Short mmCIF file of C-alpha atoms in Angstrom, two decimals:
data_model
loop_
_atom_site.label_atom_id
_atom_site.label_comp_id
_atom_site.label_asym_id
_atom_site.label_seq_id
_atom_site.Cartn_x
_atom_site.Cartn_y
_atom_site.Cartn_z
CA MET P 1 87.15 107.66 52.60
CA SER P 2 90.84 106.85 52.44
CA ALA P 3 92.52 104.33 54.64
CA VAL P 4 96.15 104.35 55.58
CA GLN P 5 98.23 101.46 54.35
CA SER P 6 98.70 98.80 56.97
CA ALA P 7 101.92 97.16 58.01
CA SER P 8 103.93 95.54 55.30
CA PRO P 9 103.36 91.88 54.48
CA THR P 10 106.43 90.94 56.49
CA GLY P 11 104.97 92.78 59.44
CA ARG P 12 108.06 94.93 60.03
CA ARG P 13 106.72 98.44 59.43
CA THR P 14 104.61 100.33 61.91
CA PRO P 15 101.93 102.35 60.07
CA THR P 16 102.61 106.09 60.03
CA VAL P 17 99.22 106.80 61.57
CA ILE P 18 100.19 104.79 64.68
CA LEU P 19 103.54 106.56 65.06
CA LEU P 20 101.82 109.94 64.87
CA LEU P 21 99.16 108.97 67.40
CA VAL P 22 101.75 107.50 69.79
CA LEU P 23 103.73 110.75 69.69
CA ALA P 24 100.62 112.86 70.32
CA THR P 25 99.42 110.53 73.09
CA PHE P 26 102.81 110.73 74.82
CA VAL P 27 102.65 114.53 74.86
CA VAL P 28 99.12 114.71 76.28
CA ILE P 29 99.49 111.91 78.86
CA LEU P 30 102.69 113.50 80.15
CA ASN P 31 100.53 116.30 81.53
CA GLU P 32 98.54 114.01 83.82
CA THR P 33 101.43 113.84 86.32
CA ILE P 34 103.48 116.90 85.42
CA MET P 35 101.92 119.09 88.14
CA ILE P 36 102.66 116.75 91.07
CA ASN P 37 105.84 118.59 92.09
CA ALA P 38 104.36 122.05 91.50
CA ILE P 39 101.93 122.03 94.45
CA PRO P 40 104.14 124.08 96.83
CA ARG P 41 104.78 126.72 94.13
CA LEU P 42 101.08 127.02 93.36
CA MET P 43 100.27 127.46 97.05
CA ALA P 44 102.70 130.37 97.29
CA ASP P 45 102.10 132.06 93.92
CA LEU P 46 98.31 131.78 93.78
CA GLU P 47 97.70 131.91 97.56
CA VAL P 48 95.73 128.68 97.88
CA THR P 49 95.74 125.87 100.44
CA GLU P 50 97.39 122.51 99.81
CA ARG P 51 93.99 120.80 99.46
CA SER P 52 92.93 123.36 96.85
CA ALA P 53 96.24 123.11 94.98
CA GLN P 54 95.84 119.33 94.75
CA TRP P 55 92.86 119.96 92.50
CA VAL P 56 95.15 120.66 89.53
CA SER P 57 95.78 116.90 89.46
CA THR P 58 92.41 115.75 90.85
CA ALA P 59 90.41 117.80 88.32
CA PHE P 60 92.46 116.36 85.46
CA MET P 61 91.73 112.81 86.62
CA LEU P 62 88.04 113.57 87.23
CA THR P 63 87.59 115.01 83.74
CA MET P 64 89.28 112.00 82.18
CA ALA P 65 86.94 109.65 84.07
CA ALA P 66 83.88 111.68 83.03
CA VAL P 67 84.76 112.09 79.34
CA ILE P 68 86.31 108.73 78.38
CA PRO P 69 83.03 106.71 78.56
CA ALA P 70 81.65 108.82 75.71
CA THR P 71 84.69 108.39 73.46
CA GLY P 72 83.56 104.99 72.14
CA TRP P 73 80.43 106.58 70.66
CA PHE P 74 82.36 109.68 69.53
CA LEU P 75 85.10 107.77 67.67
CA GLN P 76 82.54 105.79 65.68
CA ARG P 77 80.89 108.98 64.41
CA VAL P 78 83.77 111.22 63.38
CA THR P 79 86.72 110.60 61.08
CA THR P 80 90.18 109.88 62.41
CA ARG P 81 91.48 113.28 61.32
CA ARG P 82 88.56 115.13 62.88
CA ALA P 83 88.89 113.25 66.17
CA TYR P 84 92.63 114.02 66.22
CA ALA P 85 92.08 117.69 65.36
CA ILE P 86 89.42 118.12 68.04
CA ALA P 87 91.43 116.32 70.72
CA MET P 88 94.68 118.17 70.07
CA GLY P 89 92.91 121.51 69.54
CA VAL P 90 91.17 121.21 72.89
CA PHE P 91 94.42 120.16 74.55
CA LEU P 92 96.30 123.13 73.06
CA ALA P 93 93.58 125.53 74.22
CA GLY P 94 93.76 124.16 77.75
CA THR P 95 97.55 124.33 77.80
CA ALA P 96 97.59 127.96 76.62
CA LEU P 97 94.94 128.93 79.16
CA SER P 98 96.89 127.24 81.97
CA ALA P 99 100.14 128.98 80.98
CA VAL P 100 98.64 132.50 81.27
CA ALA P 101 96.18 131.78 84.11
CA PRO P 102 95.99 134.89 86.35
CA THR P 103 94.14 133.04 89.13
CA PHE P 104 93.89 129.51 90.46
CA GLU P 105 90.34 129.18 89.16
CA VAL P 106 91.48 129.90 85.60
CA LEU P 107 94.36 127.43 85.98
CA LEU P 108 91.87 124.80 87.12
CA LEU P 109 89.68 125.49 84.09
CA GLY P 110 92.73 125.15 81.83
CA ARG P 111 93.55 121.75 83.36
CA ILE P 112 89.97 120.57 82.83
CA VAL P 113 90.10 121.62 79.17
CA GLN P 114 93.49 119.88 78.79
CA ALA P 115 92.05 116.67 80.20
CA GLY P 116 89.11 116.83 77.80
CA GLY P 117 91.51 116.57 74.87
CA THR P 118 93.68 113.94 76.56
CA ALA P 119 90.67 111.70 77.20
CA VAL P 120 90.12 111.21 73.46
CA MET P 121 93.71 110.41 72.48
CA MET P 122 94.26 107.01 74.14
CA PRO P 123 91.00 105.42 72.87
CA LEU P 124 91.72 106.92 69.43
CA LEU P 125 95.22 105.40 69.41
CA MET P 126 94.08 101.96 70.59
CA THR P 127 91.09 101.79 68.25
CA THR P 128 93.18 102.81 65.24
CA LEU P 129 95.93 100.33 66.13
CA MET P 130 93.51 97.41 66.35
CA THR P 131 91.98 98.41 63.02
CA VAL P 132 95.09 98.87 60.85
CA VAL P 133 97.66 96.48 62.32
CA PRO P 134 97.49 92.78 61.34
CA GLU P 135 96.89 90.37 64.24
CA GLN P 136 100.30 88.70 63.89
CA ASP P 137 102.09 92.05 64.31
CA ARG P 138 99.99 93.69 67.04
CA GLY P 139 102.29 92.74 69.91
CA ARG P 140 105.28 94.58 68.43
CA VAL P 141 103.25 97.68 67.61
CA MET P 142 101.44 97.60 70.96
CA GLY P 143 104.88 97.51 72.57
CA ASN P 144 105.58 100.91 71.03
CA VAL P 145 102.35 102.17 72.57
CA THR P 146 103.79 101.24 75.98
CA LEU P 147 106.18 104.16 75.52
CA ALA P 148 103.22 106.53 75.68
CA ILE P 149 101.15 104.92 78.40
CA SER P 150 103.97 104.10 80.84
CA VAL P 151 106.96 106.37 80.26
CA ALA P 152 104.89 109.57 79.99
CA PRO P 153 103.37 109.36 83.52
CA ALA P 154 106.73 108.32 84.95
CA MET P 155 108.57 111.19 83.24
CA GLY P 156 106.06 113.86 84.31
CA PRO P 157 107.38 114.36 87.87
CA VAL P 158 111.00 114.17 86.66
CA LEU P 159 110.57 116.84 83.99
CA SER P 160 108.58 119.07 86.31
CA GLY P 161 111.29 118.73 88.96
CA LEU P 162 113.92 119.85 86.45
CA VAL P 163 111.83 122.80 85.23
CA LEU P 164 110.92 123.95 88.74
CA GLN P 165 114.60 124.01 89.68
CA VAL P 166 115.16 126.94 87.32
CA GLY P 167 111.78 128.50 86.52
CA SER P 168 108.15 129.17 87.31
CA TRP P 169 105.38 126.54 87.18
CA ARG P 170 104.07 128.38 84.10
CA TRP P 171 107.01 126.98 82.14
CA LEU P 172 105.51 123.52 82.57
CA PHE P 173 102.84 124.64 80.09
CA LEU P 174 104.92 127.07 78.01
CA LEU P 175 107.39 124.30 77.14
CA VAL P 176 104.66 121.82 76.24
CA LEU P 177 102.72 124.29 74.08
CA PRO P 178 105.09 124.53 71.07
CA ILE P 179 105.82 120.80 71.19
CA ALA P 180 102.11 119.95 71.17
CA GLY P 181 101.55 122.54 68.43
CA ALA P 182 104.24 121.00 66.23
CA VAL P 183 102.88 117.49 66.83
CA THR P 184 99.38 118.66 65.91
CA TRP P 185 100.53 120.39 62.72
CA PHE P 186 102.63 117.43 61.58
CA GLY P 187 99.87 114.98 62.43
CA LEU P 188 97.25 116.85 60.43
CA ARG P 189 99.60 116.93 57.44
CA ARG P 190 100.23 113.18 57.45
CA LEU P 191 97.23 111.59 59.18
CA GLU P 192 94.71 109.74 57.04
CA ASN P 193 91.20 108.55 57.91
CA ILE P 194 90.75 104.98 59.09
CA GLY P 195 87.57 102.96 58.68
CA GLU P 196 84.05 104.20 58.12
CA THR P 197 81.97 106.48 60.31
CA GLN P 198 78.54 105.51 61.61
CA THR P 199 75.41 107.53 62.17
CA GLY P 200 73.33 107.72 65.31
CA ALA P 201 72.10 110.30 67.80
CA ILE P 202 73.77 110.64 71.18
CA ASP P 203 71.77 109.78 74.27
CA VAL P 204 72.09 112.86 76.47
CA SER P 205 70.95 111.10 79.64
CA SER P 206 73.66 108.44 79.15
CA VAL P 207 76.29 111.17 78.84
CA ALA P 208 75.06 112.82 82.04
CA LEU P 209 74.87 109.52 83.95
CA ALA P 210 78.38 108.50 82.83
CA ALA P 211 79.94 111.88 83.59
CA ILE P 212 78.33 112.29 87.01
CA GLY P 213 78.59 108.61 87.93
CA PHE P 214 82.23 107.99 87.05
CA GLY P 215 83.18 111.52 88.12
CA SER P 216 81.57 111.02 91.54
CA LEU P 217 83.24 107.62 91.94
CA VAL P 218 86.70 108.99 91.19
CA TYR P 219 86.13 112.12 93.29
CA GLY P 220 84.90 110.12 96.27
CA LEU P 221 87.85 107.76 96.07
CA SER P 222 90.28 110.68 95.86
CA ARG P 223 88.85 112.21 99.07
CA PHE P 224 89.32 109.19 101.34
CA GLU P 225 91.40 109.86 104.46
CA ALA P 226 91.83 107.96 107.72
CA ASP P 227 89.81 110.57 109.63
CA ASN P 228 87.31 111.26 106.84
CA VAL P 229 85.59 108.12 105.59
CA ALA P 230 81.84 108.73 105.84
CA THR P 231 81.48 111.58 103.32
CA PRO P 232 83.74 110.07 100.61
CA ALA P 233 82.01 106.71 101.10
CA LEU P 234 78.64 108.37 100.50
CA ILE P 235 79.94 110.05 97.32
CA VAL P 236 81.33 106.71 96.12
CA ALA P 237 77.97 105.03 96.81
CA VAL P 238 76.14 107.70 94.82
CA GLY P 239 78.63 107.29 91.97
CA LEU P 240 78.21 103.50 91.94
CA ALA P 241 74.40 103.86 91.95
CA LEU P 242 74.52 106.23 88.97
CA ILE P 243 76.89 103.89 87.15
CA GLY P 244 74.39 101.09 87.78
CA VAL P 245 71.63 103.20 86.22
CA PHE P 246 73.98 104.04 83.33
CA ALA P 247 74.70 100.33 82.74
CA ALA P 248 70.99 99.45 82.78
CA ARG P 249 70.28 102.18 80.24
CA GLN P 250 73.07 100.92 77.95
CA LEU P 251 71.57 97.43 78.01
CA ARG P 252 68.23 98.86 76.92
CA LEU P 253 69.83 101.04 74.22
CA GLN P 254 71.67 98.02 72.79
CA ARG P 255 68.31 96.85 71.42
CA THR P 256 68.36 99.88 69.09
CA GLY P 257 72.09 99.60 68.37
CA THR P 258 73.07 103.05 69.69
CA PRO P 259 74.46 102.71 73.25
CA LEU P 260 76.95 105.30 74.46
CA LEU P 261 79.18 102.50 75.79
CA ASP P 262 78.46 99.03 74.40
CA LEU P 263 78.54 96.63 77.36
CA ARG P 264 78.54 93.54 75.15
CA ILE P 265 82.33 93.72 75.41
CA LEU P 266 82.01 92.39 78.97
CA LEU P 267 80.39 89.19 77.66
CA ILE P 268 83.67 88.21 76.01
CA GLY P 269 85.64 86.27 78.62
CA THR P 270 89.17 87.09 77.46
CA TYR P 271 88.43 90.80 77.37
CA ALA P 272 86.77 90.76 80.81
CA LYS P 273 89.75 88.94 82.36
CA ALA P 274 92.19 91.32 80.68
CA LEU P 275 90.18 94.29 81.94
CA LEU P 276 90.33 93.05 85.55
CA LEU P 277 94.04 92.28 85.31
CA MET P 278 94.83 95.67 83.81
CA SER P 279 92.82 97.52 86.44
CA ILE P 280 94.52 95.83 89.40
CA ALA P 281 97.98 96.13 87.83
CA PHE P 282 97.38 99.82 87.16
CA LEU P 283 96.19 100.19 90.76
CA ALA P 284 99.47 98.67 91.97
CA MET P 285 101.54 100.96 89.74
CA LEU P 286 99.76 104.13 90.87
CA GLY P 287 99.89 103.04 94.51
CA SER P 288 103.66 102.70 94.30
CA MET P 289 103.92 106.07 92.51
CA ILE P 290 102.20 107.64 95.54
CA LEU P 291 103.98 105.75 98.33
CA LEU P 292 107.56 105.88 97.07
CA PRO P 293 107.80 109.70 96.82
CA LEU P 294 106.22 110.03 100.27
CA TYR P 295 108.79 107.64 101.69
CA LEU P 296 111.77 109.13 99.88
CA GLN P 297 110.90 112.78 100.53
CA ASN P 298 109.11 112.80 103.90
CA LEU P 299 111.13 110.08 105.63
CA ARG P 300 114.47 109.89 103.80
CA GLY P 301 114.72 113.62 103.08
CA LEU P 302 115.31 113.53 99.31
CA SER P 303 114.36 116.50 97.13
CA PRO P 304 111.58 116.15 94.53
CA LEU P 305 114.20 116.20 91.77
CA ALA P 306 116.32 113.48 93.43
CA THR P 307 113.18 111.42 93.96
CA GLY P 308 112.23 111.77 90.30
CA LEU P 309 115.72 110.76 89.18
CA LEU P 310 115.66 107.67 91.41
CA VAL P 311 112.40 106.37 89.96
CA MET P 312 113.16 107.45 86.39
CA PRO P 313 115.19 104.31 85.42
CA GLY P 314 112.21 102.09 86.20
CA GLY P 315 109.88 104.16 84.02
CA LEU P 316 112.40 104.23 81.18
CA ALA P 317 113.01 100.47 81.45
CA MET P 318 109.28 99.84 81.29
CA GLY P 319 108.85 101.91 78.14
CA LEU P 320 112.02 100.86 76.34
CA LEU P 321 111.29 97.17 76.88
CA GLY P 322 107.82 97.58 75.39
CA PRO P 323 108.80 96.88 71.76
CA THR P 324 110.92 93.85 72.76
CA ILE P 325 108.09 92.43 74.85
CA GLY P 326 105.73 93.06 71.95
CA ARG P 327 107.94 91.04 69.59
CA LEU P 328 108.14 88.21 72.14
CA PHE P 329 104.36 88.24 72.36
CA ASP P 330 104.02 87.99 68.58
CA ARG P 331 106.35 84.98 68.61
CA PHE P 332 105.41 83.07 71.77
CA GLY P 333 102.01 84.36 72.86
CA GLY P 334 100.91 86.05 76.07
CA ARG P 335 101.17 83.48 78.86
CA VAL P 336 105.00 83.23 78.81
CA LEU P 337 105.10 86.98 79.48
CA VAL P 338 102.03 87.74 81.59
CA ILE P 339 102.48 84.96 84.17
CA PRO P 340 106.14 85.84 85.02
CA GLY P 341 105.22 89.52 84.87
CA SER P 342 102.38 89.11 87.36
CA ILE P 343 104.63 87.16 89.71
CA GLY P 344 107.24 89.93 89.42
CA ILE P 345 104.62 92.57 90.32
CA ALA P 346 103.66 90.70 93.50
CA ALA P 347 107.31 89.99 94.39
CA SER P 348 108.43 93.61 94.00
CA LEU P 349 105.53 94.93 96.07
CA ALA P 350 106.30 92.33 98.72
CA GLY P 351 109.91 93.55 98.67
CA PHE P 352 108.74 97.10 99.39
CA THR P 353 107.16 95.89 102.63
CA GLN P 354 110.74 95.66 103.98
CA ILE P 355 111.54 99.37 103.59
CA SER P 356 113.40 100.98 106.46
CA MET P 357 115.29 104.18 107.25
CA THR P 358 118.54 102.47 106.27
CA MET P 359 117.56 100.45 103.21
CA PRO P 360 120.21 101.17 100.53
CA TYR P 361 118.99 103.23 97.62
CA TRP P 362 120.26 100.62 95.16
CA GLN P 363 117.81 98.11 96.64
CA LEU P 364 114.94 100.57 96.24
CA LEU P 365 116.06 101.20 92.66
CA GLY P 366 116.22 97.46 91.96
CA LEU P 367 112.75 96.81 93.39
CA HIS P 368 111.28 99.69 91.41
CA ILE P 369 112.88 98.52 88.16
CA LEU P 370 111.58 94.98 88.84
CA LEU P 371 108.07 96.39 89.35
CA MET P 372 108.17 98.49 86.17
CA VAL P 373 109.65 95.71 84.01
CA SER P 374 107.06 93.25 85.36
CA LEU P 375 104.27 95.72 84.57
CA ALA P 376 105.65 96.07 81.04
CA ALA P 377 105.63 92.28 80.65
CA ALA P 378 101.96 92.30 81.65
CA PHE P 379 100.60 95.48 80.03
CA THR P 380 101.56 94.95 76.38
CA PRO P 381 100.26 91.35 76.06
CA VAL P 382 97.13 92.04 78.12
CA PHE P 383 96.17 95.11 76.06
CA THR P 384 96.65 93.08 72.88
CA LEU P 385 94.84 89.97 74.13
CA GLY P 386 91.91 91.90 75.55
CA LEU P 387 91.20 94.14 72.57
CA GLY P 388 92.08 91.37 70.11
CA ALA P 389 89.24 89.26 71.52
CA LEU P 390 86.67 91.87 70.42
CA PRO P 391 85.01 92.11 67.02
CA GLN P 392 86.16 95.17 65.09
CA HIS P 393 82.97 97.16 65.59
CA LEU P 394 83.53 97.06 69.36
CA TYR P 395 87.19 98.20 69.38
CA SER P 396 86.38 101.81 70.26
CA HIS P 397 84.08 100.76 73.10
CA GLY P 398 86.68 98.33 74.45
CA SER P 399 89.33 101.07 74.41
CA SER P 400 86.96 103.47 76.19
CA MET P 401 86.20 100.93 78.92
CA LEU P 402 89.92 100.29 79.46
CA GLY P 403 90.63 104.02 79.71
CA THR P 404 87.75 104.61 82.11
CA LEU P 405 88.72 101.82 84.48
CA GLN P 406 92.35 102.98 84.43
CA GLN P 407 91.22 106.30 85.90
CA VAL P 408 89.02 104.54 88.47
CA ALA P 409 91.89 102.19 89.35
CA ALA P 410 94.25 105.14 89.74
CA ALA P 411 91.85 106.85 92.13
CA PHE P 412 91.12 103.64 94.02
CA GLY P 413 94.82 102.78 94.31
CA THR P 414 95.62 106.22 95.68
CA ALA P 415 92.71 106.13 98.14
CA LEU P 416 93.58 102.62 99.29
CA VAL P 417 97.27 103.15 100.03
CA VAL P 418 96.81 106.59 101.61
CA THR P 419 93.92 105.44 103.82
CA VAL P 420 95.70 102.26 104.96
CA MET P 421 98.94 104.12 105.60
CA SER P 422 97.25 106.99 107.48
CA ALA P 423 95.03 104.72 109.58
CA ARG P 424 97.93 102.53 110.65
CA SER P 425 100.31 105.39 111.45
CA THR P 426 97.62 107.32 113.35
CA THR P 427 96.82 104.28 115.49
CA LEU P 428 100.50 103.70 116.31
CA ILE P 429 101.10 107.37 117.15
CA ASP P 430 98.09 107.32 119.50
CA GLU P 431 99.67 104.30 121.21
CA GLY P 432 102.88 106.25 121.78
CA THR P 433 105.00 105.09 118.84
CA ASP P 434 107.56 107.48 117.38
CA PRO P 435 105.95 109.34 114.43
CA VAL P 436 108.68 108.36 111.96
CA ALA P 437 108.46 104.70 112.92
CA ALA P 438 104.65 104.89 112.79
CA HIS P 439 104.60 106.36 109.27
CA LEU P 440 107.16 103.79 108.12
CA ASP P 441 105.02 100.96 109.48
CA GLY P 442 101.95 102.45 107.78
CA MET P 443 103.76 102.47 104.44
CA ARG P 444 104.85 98.85 104.91
CA LEU P 445 101.24 97.83 105.53
CA ALA P 446 100.04 99.77 102.46
CA PHE P 447 102.63 98.00 100.29
CA GLY P 448 101.52 94.70 101.85
CA VAL P 449 97.90 95.33 100.87
CA SER P 450 99.01 96.15 97.31
CA ALA P 451 101.06 92.94 97.21
CA ALA P 452 98.03 90.93 98.37
CA LEU P 453 95.92 92.46 95.58
CA ALA P 454 98.65 91.57 93.10
CA LEU P 455 97.89 87.90 93.80
CA VAL P 456 94.63 88.48 91.88
CA VAL P 457 96.78 89.57 88.92
CA ILE P 458 98.57 86.20 89.03
CA VAL P 459 95.25 84.33 89.03
CA MET P 460 93.96 86.33 86.05
CA ALA P 461 97.27 85.80 84.23
CA VAL P 462 96.94 82.03 84.58
CA LEU P 463 93.36 82.17 83.23
CA LEU P 464 94.26 84.24 80.14
CA PRO P 465 94.92 82.41 76.85
CA SER P 466 98.18 82.79 74.95
CA ARG P 467 96.35 84.04 71.87
CA SER P 468 93.00 85.70 71.37
CA HIS P 469 90.83 85.54 68.29
CA ALA P 470 87.97 87.95 67.74
CA PRO P 471 84.58 86.34 67.14
CA GLU P 472 83.26 86.49 63.62
CA GLU P 473 81.33 89.62 62.78
CA SER P 474 78.04 87.83 63.34
CA HIS P 475 75.23 88.14 65.81
CA GLU P 476 76.84 85.93 68.48
CA THR P 477 77.58 88.75 70.90
CA GLU P 478 74.33 90.46 70.00
CA GLN P 479 72.40 87.31 70.90
CA ASP P 480 74.28 87.04 74.20
CA ALA P 481 73.37 90.62 74.99
CA VAL P 482 69.70 89.99 74.20
CA GLU P 483 69.68 86.98 76.50
CA LEU P 484 71.34 89.06 79.21
CA ILE P 485 68.73 91.80 78.86
CA LYS P 486 65.90 89.27 78.96
CA GLY P 487 67.43 87.64 82.03
#
């Protein structure tokens, strides 16, 4: 099996395989948020309610949460080229189906198929990066990955706003289709296989438990509303119970060496801290992505396109600073970036608690840019530190766990801010407060809760080391896992 050449000895060249995977990942992740602005059009064209139309985004997120836990096992058993071909082929099929969908049900199926391909790409990219890039150069290369994981979601609403100004929602898929096709063709021409595949049967019950458990958790969180708590809470409880059963089964399967998701990664302190920090930071980012458009459009009266243009500089700054932050990480380590970044996250969210009907747009722009730049300062080093602390044979499982908890954090962040905002505004309206003032106060409280959670990010940042070194490929983590199982 061939292996692509790694970075040059001077550490200045990013391997071609990484560039190809970053490009493909950018294209597929873009689609996670590209339908946000299309909800009104879907309601009119396909004659569905707003709650039903929201499923084009909810179903995408649910599928990602259900599929990603299995990608660690999948990536260890197929070659890099085959994983890439399957992921992009599935994504292309879903995109084509969505573009020609005659009914809402078919569109929903297309989105689910799209998400199935997307779920494989991020773990594939991260696992390959950690395998082929030397430790001393990972920060710079991981900074390039930030372009895919941060700019793509931020650009989705902006691009969809531009397209919807002049055309149908179908063009959101018709424009992506040839781009994704070209990326797939070029990737298959140049991509080489990395590492060696392993053998082992898949545990069907683990797949079912992971899909239903994580899917139920994300679905329950996405259904939370101020006046509807009991049913979503029950769904969340069922999801958590199934995840608990899934975790117990993985611990038993680790004795045979074939778990679907190897939980020994959680025994490594640096990875566990990085995982918690990433989840809460991602929660804060998604919470702001929900609250800001609601504030700008519903209270300040901006159009979806104007809203997208206002938040676009922050997303671009986050992505474009990624490579620079990566180089700083390679030179100085993680703490000098993650600690100031975590403080900036908390400070920007605290600043959003002061929003009003007269706050100048330049202040909103400044706070949003501060939030995005601070997230960039945290994301690149934390990704690198967390995965770098794992032995090589656990890279794919570590990437899968990160991807899964990102989807859970996104759902939890959305549920948290919407529930807090709705509960507060409803209470104030019942007390006779003006509806606009009540909704504004609810948003301030939601931002305040996010800022309070960001304090946990600061604590985790202080606890993280500046550098991480993977344990030797010995039985240390295996022994820890055995002791955990026995205990």
